[in-house]
PDB file of C-alpha atoms in Angstrom:
ATOM      1  CA  GLY W   1       0.350  28.865  15.245  1.00 85.00           C
ATOM      2  CA  GLY W   2       2.905  28.235  17.965  1.00 95.00           C
ATOM      3  CA  SER W   3       6.581  27.631  17.205  1.00 98.00           C
ATOM      4  CA  ASP W   4       9.666  26.166  18.917  1.00 99.00           C
ATOM      5  CA  ASN W   5       7.681  24.108  21.434  1.00 99.00           C
ATOM      6  CA  ARG W   6       8.355  20.588  22.738  1.00 99.00           C
ATOM      7  CA  LEU W   7       5.696  18.063  23.686  1.00 99.00           C
ATOM      8  CA  GLU W   8       7.429  15.050  25.176  1.00 99.00           C
ATOM      9  CA  ASP W   9       6.934  12.033  27.429  1.00 99.00           C
ATOM     10  CA  SER W  10       3.200  12.647  27.740  1.00 99.00           C
ATOM     11  CA  ASN W  11       0.157  10.380  27.681  1.00 99.00           C
ATOM     12  CA  ILE W  12      -2.706  11.903  25.704  1.00 99.00           C
ATOM     13  CA  GLN W  13      -6.039  10.089  25.598  1.00 98.00           C
ATOM     14  CA  ARG W  14      -9.650  10.588  24.516  1.00 98.00           C
ATOM     15  CA  CYS W  15      -9.724  13.840  22.570  1.00 98.00           C
ATOM     16  CA  GLY W  16     -12.795  15.105  20.758  1.00 98.00           C
ATOM     17  CA  ASN W  17     -15.949  13.263  19.776  1.00 97.00           C
ATOM     18  CA  ALA W  18     -15.666   9.997  17.868  1.00 97.00           C
ATOM     19  CA  ALA W  19     -19.355   9.862  16.955  1.00 96.00           C
ATOM     20  CA  ALA W  20     -19.038  13.293  15.332  1.00 97.00           C
ATOM     21  CA  ASN W  21     -15.651  12.448  13.765  1.00 96.00           C
ATOM     22  CA  ALA W  22     -14.338  15.637  15.375  1.00 97.00           C
ATOM     23  CA  GLY W  23     -11.338  16.671  17.428  1.00 97.00           C
ATOM     24  CA  ASP W  24      -7.615  15.910  17.167  1.00 98.00           C
ATOM     25  CA  CYS W  25      -5.256  15.212  20.039  1.00 99.00           C
ATOM     26  CA  ILE W  26      -2.421  17.274  18.513  1.00 99.00           C
ATOM     27  CA  TRP W  27      -2.883  20.017  15.901  1.00 98.00           C
ATOM     28  CA  ILE W  28       0.052  21.888  14.358  1.00 98.00           C
ATOM     29  CA  ALA W  29      -0.886  24.520  11.779  1.00 98.00           C
ATOM     30  CA  ASP W  30      -0.865  28.121  10.550  1.00 97.00           C
ATOM     31  CA  ASN W  31       2.731  29.380  10.847  1.00 98.00           C
ATOM     32  CA  ALA W  32       3.632  26.740  13.445  1.00 98.00           C
ATOM     33  CA  HIS W  33       7.332  25.956  12.959  1.00 99.00           C
ATOM     34  CA  ARG W  34      10.082  23.827  14.533  1.00 99.00           C
ATOM     35  CA  ASN W  35       7.879  22.094  17.078  1.00 99.00           C
ATOM     36  CA  VAL W  36       9.079  18.731  18.414  1.00 99.00           C
ATOM     37  CA  ILE W  37       6.604  15.992  19.367  1.00 99.00           C
ATOM     38  CA  VAL W  38       8.650  13.181  20.897  1.00 99.00           C
ATOM     39  CA  ARG W  39       8.249  10.040  23.042  1.00 99.00           C
ATOM     40  CA  ASN W  40       4.528  10.463  23.636  1.00 99.00           C
ATOM     41  CA  THR W  41       1.743   7.917  23.843  1.00 99.00           C
ATOM     42  CA  ALA W  42      -1.548   9.060  22.340  1.00 99.00           C
ATOM     43  CA  ALA W  43      -4.794   7.218  21.675  1.00 99.00           C
ATOM     44  CA  TYR W  44      -8.476   7.802  20.981  1.00 99.00           C
ATOM     45  CA  GLY W  45      -8.861  11.006  18.972  1.00 99.00           C
ATOM     46  CA  GLY W  46     -12.328  11.891  17.703  1.00 98.00           C
ATOM     47  CA  HIS W  47     -10.945  12.791  14.277  1.00 98.00           C
ATOM     48  CA  GLY W  48      -7.237  11.999  14.494  1.00 98.00           C
ATOM     49  CA  ILE W  49      -4.212  11.682  16.744  1.00 99.00           C
ATOM     50  CA  ILE W  50      -1.989  14.283  15.083  1.00 99.00           C
ATOM     51  CA  VAL W  51      -2.619  16.660  12.200  1.00 98.00           C
ATOM     52  CA  THR W  52       0.159  18.845  10.827  1.00 98.00           C
ATOM     53  CA  GLY W  53      -0.292  21.544   8.210  1.00 98.00           C
ATOM     54  CA  GLY W  54      -3.871  22.776   8.179  1.00 93.00           C
ATOM     55  CA  ASP W  55      -6.258  22.501   5.247  1.00 91.00           C
ATOM     56  CA  LYS W  56      -8.105  25.799   4.920  1.00 91.00           C
ATOM     57  CA  THR W  57      -7.378  28.426   2.275  1.00 94.00           C
ATOM     58  CA  SER W  58      -6.557  31.084   4.897  1.00 92.00           C
ATOM     59  CA  VAL W  59      -3.885  28.979   6.641  1.00 94.00           C
ATOM     60  CA  GLN W  60      -0.166  29.722   6.289  1.00 97.00           C
ATOM     61  CA  PRO W  61       2.448  26.948   5.824  1.00 98.00           C
ATOM     62  CA  SER W  62       4.131  25.264   8.784  1.00 98.00           C
ATOM     63  CA  TYR W  63       7.788  24.263   8.418  1.00 99.00           C
ATOM     64  CA  ASP W  64      10.325  21.949  10.046  1.00 99.00           C
ATOM     65  CA  ASN W  65       8.194  20.211  12.664  1.00 99.00           C
ATOM     66  CA  VAL W  66       9.413  16.843  13.982  1.00 99.00           C
ATOM     67  CA  VAL W  67       7.263  13.928  15.181  1.00 99.00           C
ATOM     68  CA  ALA W  68       9.475  11.141  16.536  1.00 99.00           C
ATOM     69  CA  LEU W  69       9.542   8.098  18.806  1.00 99.00           C
ATOM     70  CA  ASN W  70       5.826   8.213  19.600  1.00 99.00           C
ATOM     71  CA  ASP W  71       3.250   5.445  19.944  1.00 99.00           C
ATOM     72  CA  PHE W  72       0.024   6.582  18.270  1.00 99.00           C
ATOM     73  CA  ALA W  73      -3.063   4.356  18.246  1.00 99.00           C
ATOM     74  CA  ASN W  74      -6.531   5.529  17.313  1.00 99.00           C
ATOM     75  CA  PRO W  75      -9.311   2.950  17.404  1.00 99.00           C
ATOM     76  CA  TRP W  76     -11.792   5.816  16.959  1.00 99.00           C
ATOM     77  CA  ALA W  77     -10.667   7.376  13.665  1.00 98.00           C
ATOM     78  CA  SER W  78      -7.536   8.478  11.762  1.00 98.00           C
ATOM     79  CA  ASN W  79      -3.978   8.308  13.012  1.00 99.00           C
ATOM     80  CA  THR W  80      -1.351  10.639  11.529  1.00 99.00           C
ATOM     81  CA  ASN W  81      -2.021  13.266   8.864  1.00 99.00           C
ATOM     82  CA  LEU W  82       0.252  15.632   6.956  1.00 99.00           C
ATOM     83  CA  ILE W  83      -2.189  17.920   5.200  1.00 98.00           C
ATOM     84  CA  GLY W  84      -2.377  21.046   3.067  1.00 97.00           C
ATOM     85  CA  TYR W  85       0.358  23.322   4.304  1.00 98.00           C
ATOM     86  CA  ALA W  86       2.725  20.901   6.057  1.00 99.00           C
ATOM     87  CA  ARG W  87       6.255  21.490   4.755  1.00 99.00           C
ATOM     88  CA  ARG W  88       9.560  19.795   5.626  1.00 99.00           C
ATOM     89  CA  THR W  89       7.923  17.827   8.437  1.00 99.00           C
ATOM     90  CA  VAL W  90       9.864  14.780   9.642  1.00 99.00           C
ATOM     91  CA  ILE W  91       7.783  11.819  10.840  1.00 99.00           C
ATOM     92  CA  GLU W  92      10.255   9.218  12.113  1.00 99.00           C
ATOM     93  CA  CYS W  93      10.651   6.225  14.408  1.00 99.00           C
ATOM     94  CA  ASN W  94       6.984   6.102  15.432  1.00 99.00           C
ATOM     95  CA  ARG W  95       4.518   3.253  15.880  1.00 99.00           C
ATOM     96  CA  LEU W  96       1.350   4.256  13.985  1.00 99.00           C
ATOM     97  CA  HIS W  97      -1.376   1.693  14.430  1.00 99.00           C
ATOM     98  CA  SER W  98      -4.962   0.657  15.091  1.00 99.00           C
ATOM     99  CA  ALA W  99      -6.710   3.420  13.133  1.00 99.00           C
ATOM    100  CA  SER W 100     -10.514   3.121  13.237  1.00 99.00           C
ATOM    101  CA  THR W 101     -10.568  -0.403  14.642  1.00 99.00           C
ATOM    102  CA  SER W 102     -13.559   0.343  16.901  1.00 98.00           C
ATOM    103  CA  GLY W 103     -15.935   0.514  13.923  1.00 97.00           C
ATOM    104  CA  ILE W 104     -17.315   3.898  14.960  1.00 97.00           C
ATOM    105  CA  ASN W 105     -15.916   5.500  11.807  1.00 97.00           C
ATOM    106  CA  TYR W 106     -15.035   4.308   8.315  1.00 98.00           C
ATOM    107  CA  PRO W 107     -11.671   2.571   7.721  1.00 98.00           C
ATOM    108  CA  ARG W 108      -8.629   4.831   7.988  1.00 99.00           C
ATOM    109  CA  THR W 109      -5.056   4.737   6.798  1.00 99.00           C
ATOM    110  CA  GLY W 110      -2.009   4.648   9.064  1.00 99.00           C
ATOM    111  CA  ILE W 111      -0.612   7.894   7.668  1.00 99.00           C
ATOM    112  CA  GLN W 112      -2.047  10.257   5.078  1.00 99.00           C
ATOM    113  CA  ILE W 113       0.199  12.677   3.188  1.00 99.00           C
ATOM    114  CA  THR W 114      -1.634  15.467   1.338  1.00 99.00           C
ATOM    115  CA  ALA W 115       1.184  17.997   1.354  1.00 98.00           C
ATOM    116  CA  ASP W 116       4.564  18.741  -0.216  1.00 99.00           C
ATOM    117  CA  SER W 117       8.193  18.121   0.735  1.00 99.00           C
ATOM    118  CA  ASN W 118       7.925  16.021   3.893  1.00 99.00           C
ATOM    119  CA  ILE W 119       9.915  13.023   5.158  1.00 99.00           C
ATOM    120  CA  VAL W 120       8.338   9.841   6.535  1.00 99.00           C
ATOM    121  CA  ARG W 121      10.929   7.289   7.676  1.00 99.00           C
ATOM    122  CA  TYR W 122      11.689   4.472  10.131  1.00 99.00           C
ATOM    123  CA  ASN W 123       8.067   4.081  11.222  1.00 99.00           C
ATOM    124  CA  GLU W 124       6.151   0.909  12.015  1.00 99.00           C
ATOM    125  CA  ILE W 125       2.712   1.324  10.420  1.00 99.00           C
ATOM    126  CA  PHE W 126       0.502  -1.614  11.273  1.00 99.00           C
ATOM    127  CA  ALA W 127      -2.987  -2.917  12.019  1.00 99.00           C
ATOM    128  CA  ASN W 128      -4.817   0.090  10.603  1.00 99.00           C
ATOM    129  CA  THR W 129      -8.128  -0.580   8.898  1.00 99.00           C
ATOM    130  CA  ALA W 130      -7.472   1.002   5.480  1.00 99.00           C
ATOM    131  CA  ASP W 131      -4.269   1.408   3.449  1.00 99.00           C
ATOM    132  CA  GLY W 132      -0.970   1.569   5.275  1.00 99.00           C
ATOM    133  CA  ILE W 133       0.324   4.751   3.612  1.00 99.00           C
ATOM    134  CA  GLN W 134      -1.823   7.080   1.509  1.00 99.00           C
ATOM    135  CA  ILE W 135      -0.248   9.824  -0.591  1.00 99.00           C
ATOM    136  CA  ALA W 136      -3.112  11.945  -1.859  1.00 99.00           C
ATOM    137  CA  GLY W 137      -4.012  15.151  -3.659  1.00 99.00           C
ATOM    138  CA  TYR W 138      -7.553  16.544  -3.846  1.00 98.00           C
ATOM    139  CA  THR W 139      -9.717  19.570  -3.103  1.00 97.00           C
ATOM    140  CA  TYR W 140     -10.974  20.019   0.458  1.00 96.00           C
ATOM    141  CA  GLN W 141     -13.096  23.001   1.542  1.00 92.00           C
ATOM    142  CA  GLY W 142     -11.881  24.993  -1.435  1.00 94.00           C
ATOM    143  CA  LEU W 143      -8.195  24.195  -0.903  1.00 96.00           C
ATOM    144  CA  LEU W 144      -6.487  22.271  -3.687  1.00 97.00           C
ATOM    145  CA  GLN W 145      -4.047  20.030  -1.806  1.00 98.00           C
ATOM    146  CA  TYR W 146      -1.042  18.599  -3.625  1.00 98.00           C
ATOM    147  CA  ALA W 147       1.281  15.747  -2.639  1.00 99.00           C
ATOM    148  CA  ARG W 148       4.649  16.363  -4.270  1.00 99.00           C
ATOM    149  CA  SER W 149       8.294  15.697  -3.515  1.00 99.00           C
ATOM    150  CA  ASN W 150       7.750  13.715  -0.330  1.00 99.00           C
ATOM    151  CA  SER W 151      10.365  11.153   0.746  1.00 99.00           C
ATOM    152  CA  VAL W 152       8.979   7.918   2.193  1.00 99.00           C
ATOM    153  CA  TYR W 153      11.697   5.452   3.105  1.00 99.00           C
ATOM    154  CA  ASN W 154      12.586   2.642   5.483  1.00 99.00           C
ATOM    155  CA  ASN W 155       9.118   2.127   6.911  1.00 99.00           C
ATOM    156  CA  THR W 156       7.610  -1.230   7.854  1.00 99.00           C
ATOM    157  CA  VAL W 157       3.972  -1.452   6.769  1.00 99.00           C
ATOM    158  CA  TRP W 158       2.199  -4.618   7.914  1.00 99.00           C
ATOM    159  CA  GLY W 159      -1.243  -5.998   8.633  1.00 99.00           C
ATOM    160  CA  ASN W 160      -3.277  -3.055   7.378  1.00 99.00           C
ATOM    161  CA  GLY W 161      -6.767  -3.491   5.951  1.00 99.00           C
ATOM    162  CA  GLY W 162      -5.997  -2.090   2.518  1.00 99.00           C
ATOM    163  CA  ALA W 163      -2.971  -1.905   0.247  1.00 99.00           C
ATOM    164  CA  GLY W 164       0.437  -1.202   1.664  1.00 99.00           C
ATOM    165  CA  LEU W 165       0.581   1.958  -0.472  1.00 99.00           C
ATOM    166  CA  GLN W 166      -2.129   4.044  -2.103  1.00 99.00           C
ATOM    167  CA  LEU W 167      -1.601   6.998  -4.430  1.00 99.00           C
ATOM    168  CA  PHE W 168      -4.817   9.012  -4.838  1.00 99.00           C
ATOM    169  CA  GLN W 169      -5.139  11.965  -7.201  1.00 99.00           C
ATOM    170  CA  ALA W 170      -8.396  13.852  -7.720  1.00 98.00           C
ATOM    171  CA  ASP W 171      -9.636  17.105  -9.219  1.00 98.00           C
ATOM    172  CA  ALA W 172      -6.847  19.330 -10.600  1.00 98.00           C
ATOM    173  CA  SER W 173      -4.337  18.225  -7.985  1.00 98.00           C
ATOM    174  CA  GLN W 174      -1.063  16.435  -8.649  1.00 98.00           C
ATOM    175  CA  VAL W 175       0.542  13.521  -6.824  1.00 99.00           C
ATOM    176  CA  ALA W 176       4.007  13.750  -8.296  1.00 99.00           C
ATOM    177  CA  ASN W 177       7.723  13.297  -7.730  1.00 99.00           C
ATOM    178  CA  ASN W 178       7.379  11.393  -4.472  1.00 99.00           C
ATOM    179  CA  VAL W 179      10.126   8.875  -3.689  1.00 99.00           C
ATOM    180  CA  ILE W 180       9.067   5.614  -2.015  1.00 99.00           C
ATOM    181  CA  GLU W 181      12.100   3.432  -1.322  1.00 99.00           C
ATOM    182  CA  ASN W 182      13.574   0.878   1.090  1.00 99.00           C
ATOM    183  CA  ASN W 183      10.192   0.093   2.657  1.00 99.00           C
ATOM    184  CA  ILE W 184       8.618  -3.244   3.553  1.00 99.00           C
ATOM    185  CA  PHE W 185       4.941  -3.639   2.583  1.00 99.00           C
ATOM    186  CA  TRP W 186       4.003  -7.129   3.744  1.00 99.00           C
ATOM    187  CA  GLY W 187       0.923  -8.857   5.097  1.00 99.00           C
ATOM    188  CA  ASN W 188      -1.536  -6.103   4.178  1.00 99.00           C
ATOM    189  CA  ASN W 189      -4.939  -6.334   2.398  1.00 99.00           C
ATOM    190  CA  THR W 190      -6.455  -7.908   5.522  1.00 99.00           C
ATOM    191  CA  SER W 191      -9.958  -6.394   5.474  1.00 99.00           C
ATOM    192  CA  SER W 192     -12.889  -8.743   4.921  1.00 98.00           C
ATOM    193  CA  ASP W 193     -14.447  -6.079   2.671  1.00 98.00           C
ATOM    194  CA  PRO W 194     -13.098  -6.465  -0.900  1.00 98.00           C
ATOM    195  CA  THR W 195     -13.244  -2.730  -1.603  1.00 98.00           C
ATOM    196  CA  THR W 196     -11.223  -1.854   1.484  1.00 98.00           C
ATOM    197  CA  SER W 197      -8.786  -4.734   1.045  1.00 98.00           C
ATOM    198  CA  ARG W 198      -8.017  -3.702  -2.551  1.00 99.00           C
ATOM    199  CA  SER W 199      -9.136  -7.073  -3.829  1.00 98.00           C
ATOM    200  CA  TYR W 200     -10.077  -6.704  -7.479  1.00 97.00           C
ATOM    201  CA  ASN W 201      -9.909  -8.680 -10.708  1.00 96.00           C
ATOM    202  CA  GLY W 202      -8.636 -11.768  -8.925  1.00 96.00           C
ATOM    203  CA  SER W 203      -5.735 -10.141  -7.067  1.00 97.00           C
ATOM    204  CA  TYR W 204      -4.894  -8.297  -3.884  1.00 98.00           C
ATOM    205  CA  TRP W 205      -3.062  -5.152  -5.007  1.00 99.00           C
ATOM    206  CA  ASP W 206       0.005  -4.017  -3.084  1.00 99.00           C
ATOM    207  CA  ILE W 207       0.063  -0.572  -4.720  1.00 99.00           C
ATOM    208  CA  TRP W 208      -3.278   1.020  -5.608  1.00 99.00           C
ATOM    209  CA  VAL W 209      -3.206   4.132  -7.813  1.00 99.00           C
ATOM    210  CA  ASP W 210      -6.595   5.870  -7.951  1.00 99.00           C
ATOM    211  CA  LEU W 211      -6.975   8.559 -10.616  1.00 99.00           C
ATOM    212  CA  TYR W 212     -10.682   8.000 -11.161  1.00 98.00           C
ATOM    213  CA  HIS W 213     -11.677  11.492  -9.957  1.00 98.00           C
ATOM    214  CA  ALA W 214      -8.694  13.302 -11.504  1.00 98.00           C
ATOM    215  CA  ILE W 215      -9.246  15.708 -14.373  1.00 98.00           C
ATOM    216  CA  SER W 216      -6.580  13.955 -16.438  1.00 96.00           C
ATOM    217  CA  ASP W 217      -4.701  10.664 -16.629  1.00 98.00           C
ATOM    218  CA  TRP W 218      -0.979  10.232 -16.173  1.00 98.00           C
ATOM    219  CA  PRO W 219       1.054   9.938 -19.399  1.00 93.00           C
ATOM    220  CA  ALA W 220       1.504   6.452 -20.821  1.00 90.00           C
ATOM    221  CA  GLY W 221       4.467   4.669 -19.286  1.00 94.00           C
ATOM    222  CA  SER W 222       4.665   7.227 -16.471  1.00 96.00           C
ATOM    223  CA  LEU W 223       3.942   7.273 -12.755  1.00 98.00           C
ATOM    224  CA  ASN W 224       3.884  11.081 -12.849  1.00 98.00           C
ATOM    225  CA  GLY W 225       7.436  11.326 -11.560  1.00 98.00           C
ATOM    226  CA  ASN W 226       6.756   9.125  -8.546  1.00 99.00           C
ATOM    227  CA  VAL W 227       9.575   6.686  -7.787  1.00 99.00           C
ATOM    228  CA  VAL W 228       8.968   3.217  -6.311  1.00 99.00           C
ATOM    229  CA  ARG W 229      12.262   1.390  -5.835  1.00 99.00           C
ATOM    230  CA  ASN W 230      13.997  -1.074  -3.554  1.00 99.00           C
ATOM    231  CA  ASN W 231      10.840  -1.975  -1.645  1.00 99.00           C
ATOM    232  CA  LEU W 232       9.683  -5.411  -0.557  1.00 99.00           C
ATOM    233  CA  ALA W 233       5.978  -5.628  -1.333  1.00 99.00           C
ATOM    234  CA  ALA W 234       3.554  -8.554  -1.333  1.00 99.00           C
ATOM    235  CA  LYS W 235       0.479  -9.576   0.618  1.00 98.00           C
ATOM    236  CA  ASP W 236       1.984 -12.958   1.482  1.00 98.00           C
ATOM    237  CA  ALA W 237       3.920 -15.826  -0.085  1.00 97.00           C
ATOM    238  CA  ALA W 238       0.841 -17.055  -1.965  1.00 97.00           C
ATOM    239  CA  ASN W 239       0.504 -13.694  -3.733  1.00 97.00           C
ATOM    240  CA  ILE W 240       4.082 -13.392  -4.962  1.00 98.00           C
ATOM    241  CA  GLY W 241       4.012 -12.893  -8.729  1.00 97.00           C
ATOM    242  CA  GLN W 242       0.330 -11.953  -8.729  1.00 97.00           C
ATOM    243  CA  GLY W 243      -1.235  -8.518  -9.220  1.00 98.00           C
ATOM    244  CA  TRP W 244       1.039  -5.862  -7.715  1.00 99.00           C
ATOM    245  CA  LEU W 245       0.221  -2.411  -9.138  1.00 99.00           C
ATOM    246  CA  ILE W 246      -3.160  -1.229 -10.389  1.00 99.00           C
ATOM    247  CA  ILE W 247      -3.920   2.140 -11.976  1.00 99.00           C
ATOM    248  CA  VAL W 248      -7.579   3.202 -12.023  1.00 98.00           C
ATOM    249  CA  PRO W 249      -7.751   5.985 -14.667  1.00 98.00           C
ATOM    250  CA  PRO W 250     -10.302   8.801 -15.054  1.00 98.00           C
ATOM    251  CA  GLY W 251     -11.669   7.006 -18.098  1.00 95.00           C
ATOM    252  CA  GLY W 252     -11.105   3.794 -19.960  1.00 93.00           C
ATOM    253  CA  ASN W 253      -9.874   0.474 -18.654  1.00 96.00           C
ATOM    254  CA  ASN W 254      -7.880  -0.146 -15.521  1.00 98.00           C
ATOM    255  CA  ARG W 255      -4.209  -0.969 -16.008  1.00 98.00           C
ATOM    256  CA  TYR W 256      -2.831  -4.012 -14.201  1.00 98.00           C
ATOM    257  CA  TYR W 257       0.768  -5.025 -13.553  1.00 98.00           C
ATOM    258  CA  THR W 258       2.624  -7.744 -11.760  1.00 99.00           C
ATOM    259  CA  MET W 259       5.822  -6.517 -10.130  1.00 99.00           C
ATOM    260  CA  ALA W 260       7.868  -7.751 -13.092  1.00 99.00           C
ATOM    261  CA  GLN W 261       5.555  -6.026 -15.558  1.00 99.00           C
ATOM    262  CA  ALA W 262       5.613  -2.762 -13.601  1.00 99.00           C
ATOM    263  CA  GLN W 263       9.398  -2.775 -13.513  1.00 99.00           C
ATOM    264  CA  ALA W 264       9.531  -3.416 -17.252  1.00 98.00           C
ATOM    265  CA  THR W 265       7.026  -0.626 -17.987  1.00 98.00           C
ATOM    266  CA  PHE W 266       7.949   2.248 -15.678  1.00 98.00           C
ATOM    267  CA  PRO W 267      11.541   3.534 -15.502  1.00 97.00           C
ATOM    268  CA  ASN W 268      10.959   4.800 -11.953  1.00 98.00           C
ATOM    269  CA  VAL W 269       9.844   1.377 -10.667  1.00 99.00           C
ATOM    270  CA  ALA W 270      12.968  -0.680 -10.051  1.00 99.00           C
ATOM    271  CA  ALA W 271      14.754  -3.182  -7.818  1.00 99.00           C
ATOM    272  CA  ASN W 272      11.655  -4.124  -5.829  1.00 99.00           C
ATOM    273  CA  LEU W 273      11.315  -7.637  -4.441  1.00 98.00           C
ATOM    274  CA  GLN W 274       8.678  -9.920  -2.970  1.00 98.00           C
ATOM    275  CA  PRO W 275      10.011 -12.691  -0.676  1.00 98.00           C
ATOM    276  CA  ASP W 276       8.885 -13.106   2.926  1.00 99.00           C
ATOM    277  CA  PRO W 277      10.861 -10.507   4.940  1.00 99.00           C
ATOM    278  CA  LEU W 278      11.180 -12.908   7.889  1.00 99.00           C
ATOM    279  CA  PHE W 279      10.156 -10.677  10.766  1.00 99.00           C
ATOM    280  CA  MET W 280      11.012 -11.851  14.251  1.00 98.00           C
ATOM    281  CA  ASN W 281       7.331 -12.082  15.229  1.00 98.00           C
ATOM    282  CA  ALA W 282       4.915  -9.986  13.188  1.00 98.00           C
ATOM    283  CA  ALA W 283       1.880 -11.338  15.043  1.00 97.00           C
ATOM    284  CA  GLY W 284       3.454  -9.983  18.219  1.00 98.00           C
ATOM    285  CA  PHE W 285       4.336  -6.706  16.443  1.00 98.00           C
ATOM    286  CA  ASP W 286       8.065  -7.406  16.548  1.00 99.00           C
ATOM    287  CA  PHE W 287       9.183  -6.226  13.111  1.00 99.00           C
ATOM    288  CA  ARG W 288      12.898  -6.693  13.537  1.00 98.00           C
ATOM    289  CA  LEU W 289      14.462  -8.851  10.834  1.00 98.00           C
ATOM    290  CA  GLN W 290      15.759 -12.356  11.343  1.00 98.00           C
ATOM    291  CA  ALA W 291      19.411 -12.911  10.447  1.00 97.00           C
ATOM    292  CA  THR W 292      18.468 -14.654   7.188  1.00 98.00           C
ATOM    293  CA  SER W 293      15.965 -12.011   6.041  1.00 98.00           C
ATOM    294  CA  PRO W 294      16.159 -11.114   2.323  1.00 98.00           C
ATOM    295  CA  ALA W 295      15.515  -7.500   3.368  1.00 99.00           C
ATOM    296  CA  ILE W 296      18.986  -7.217   4.929  1.00 98.00           C
ATOM    297  CA  ASN W 297      21.392  -5.204   2.763  1.00 98.00           C
ATOM    298  CA  ALA W 298      18.706  -4.978   0.040  1.00 98.00           C
ATOM    299  CA  GLY W 299      18.177  -1.230   0.186  1.00 98.00           C
ATOM    300  CA  LEU W 300      19.425   1.686  -1.840  1.00 98.00           C
ATOM    301  CA  VAL W 301      22.019   3.969  -0.255  1.00 98.00           C
ATOM    302  CA  ILE W 302      20.430   7.343   0.523  1.00 98.00           C
ATOM    303  CA  PRO W 303      23.027  10.133   0.722  1.00 96.00           C
ATOM    304  CA  GLY W 304      23.638  11.224   4.308  1.00 96.00           C
ATOM    305  CA  ILE W 305      21.766   8.303   5.886  1.00 96.00           C
ATOM    306  CA  PRO W 306      24.025   5.861   7.806  1.00 96.00           C
ATOM    307  CA  TYR W 307      23.679   2.087   7.561  1.00 96.00           C
ATOM    308  CA  LEU W 308      25.385  -1.140   8.595  1.00 96.00           C
ATOM    309  CA  GLY W 309      26.740  -3.790   6.245  1.00 95.00           C
ATOM    310  CA  THR W 310      27.078  -3.438   2.491  1.00 97.00           C
ATOM    311  CA  ALA W 311      23.798  -1.544   1.962  1.00 97.00           C
ATOM    312  CA  PRO W 312      20.820  -0.355   4.019  1.00 98.00           C
ATOM    313  CA  ASP W 313      18.282  -2.900   5.188  1.00 99.00           C
ATOM    314  CA  LEU W 314      14.665  -2.543   4.124  1.00 99.00           C
ATOM    315  CA  GLY W 315      12.053  -1.517   6.652  1.00 99.00           C
ATOM    316  CA  ALA W 316      12.231   0.368   9.921  1.00 99.00           C
ATOM    317  CA  HIS W 317      15.053  -1.604  11.558  1.00 98.00           C
ATOM    318  CA  GLU W 318      18.706  -1.617  10.473  1.00 96.00           C
ATOM    319  CA  MET W 319      19.979  -4.976  11.679  1.00 86.00           C
ATOM    320  CA  GLN W 320      23.444  -5.677  10.284  1.00 66.00           C
TER     321      GLN W 320
END
């Protein structure tokens, strides 16, 4: 892999073969370190727009790459992927949208994280056809991929086909000790297909935890060390107080929680809220907060991260 490169201010279009679900516009892997991908526009990748990490057993880890201030849209297939051997990658201040909207491929998430110790922050993740953010661990081509100790904070996740957040654990992998905080998950679950939209048992689920293919369940009363705090999460005003978190176990019955029930059950689920975040104009993809937004000053202070007002705002935009 190449290291210490900059790709900036470029327009990258139509990479690979959508019908074959093959080809990525940007690929960073196998001892590729400290690369900076900044202020680019990229669209139409046969498999994805950007993949960082590599997912074959022979690949070496890639450290300290930065992906910032880009506009990535992929109507053909997937958008942004941190896979396998991505380490200490920073994905920040990007617009990640329109994954798989052409219908050529199956629905795709805005960003998939199947790797350890990365940071995803200040992104607008919207209008993708599957879940907004997927944090996943599973076996691929003989490589057991884990998703552990990732930090996901201050993202705005809106208008995606599936849940705002999915945690997926399969095989002998572990999805553990990830921190999801200060995000806005609003207006998701938009797909007309109930399976994709995470519509089940009379509710649209904001957080979908899928352990069905895992070799073991998580301990009772535990989210496996994952932390979900100080987020605003609801499909819309009509769904406030309805189903919020579902856990699909490897065996036995599903476990269902409203937000209040989840916060009473899991010590690492706390201080989340559900009111309308009052975006300036979500339909026009303007996700700044109105002056009266309940998301203002509702976040948790993260050491070393500056903010205005008495506390950080939720979502991608710090307003006051």
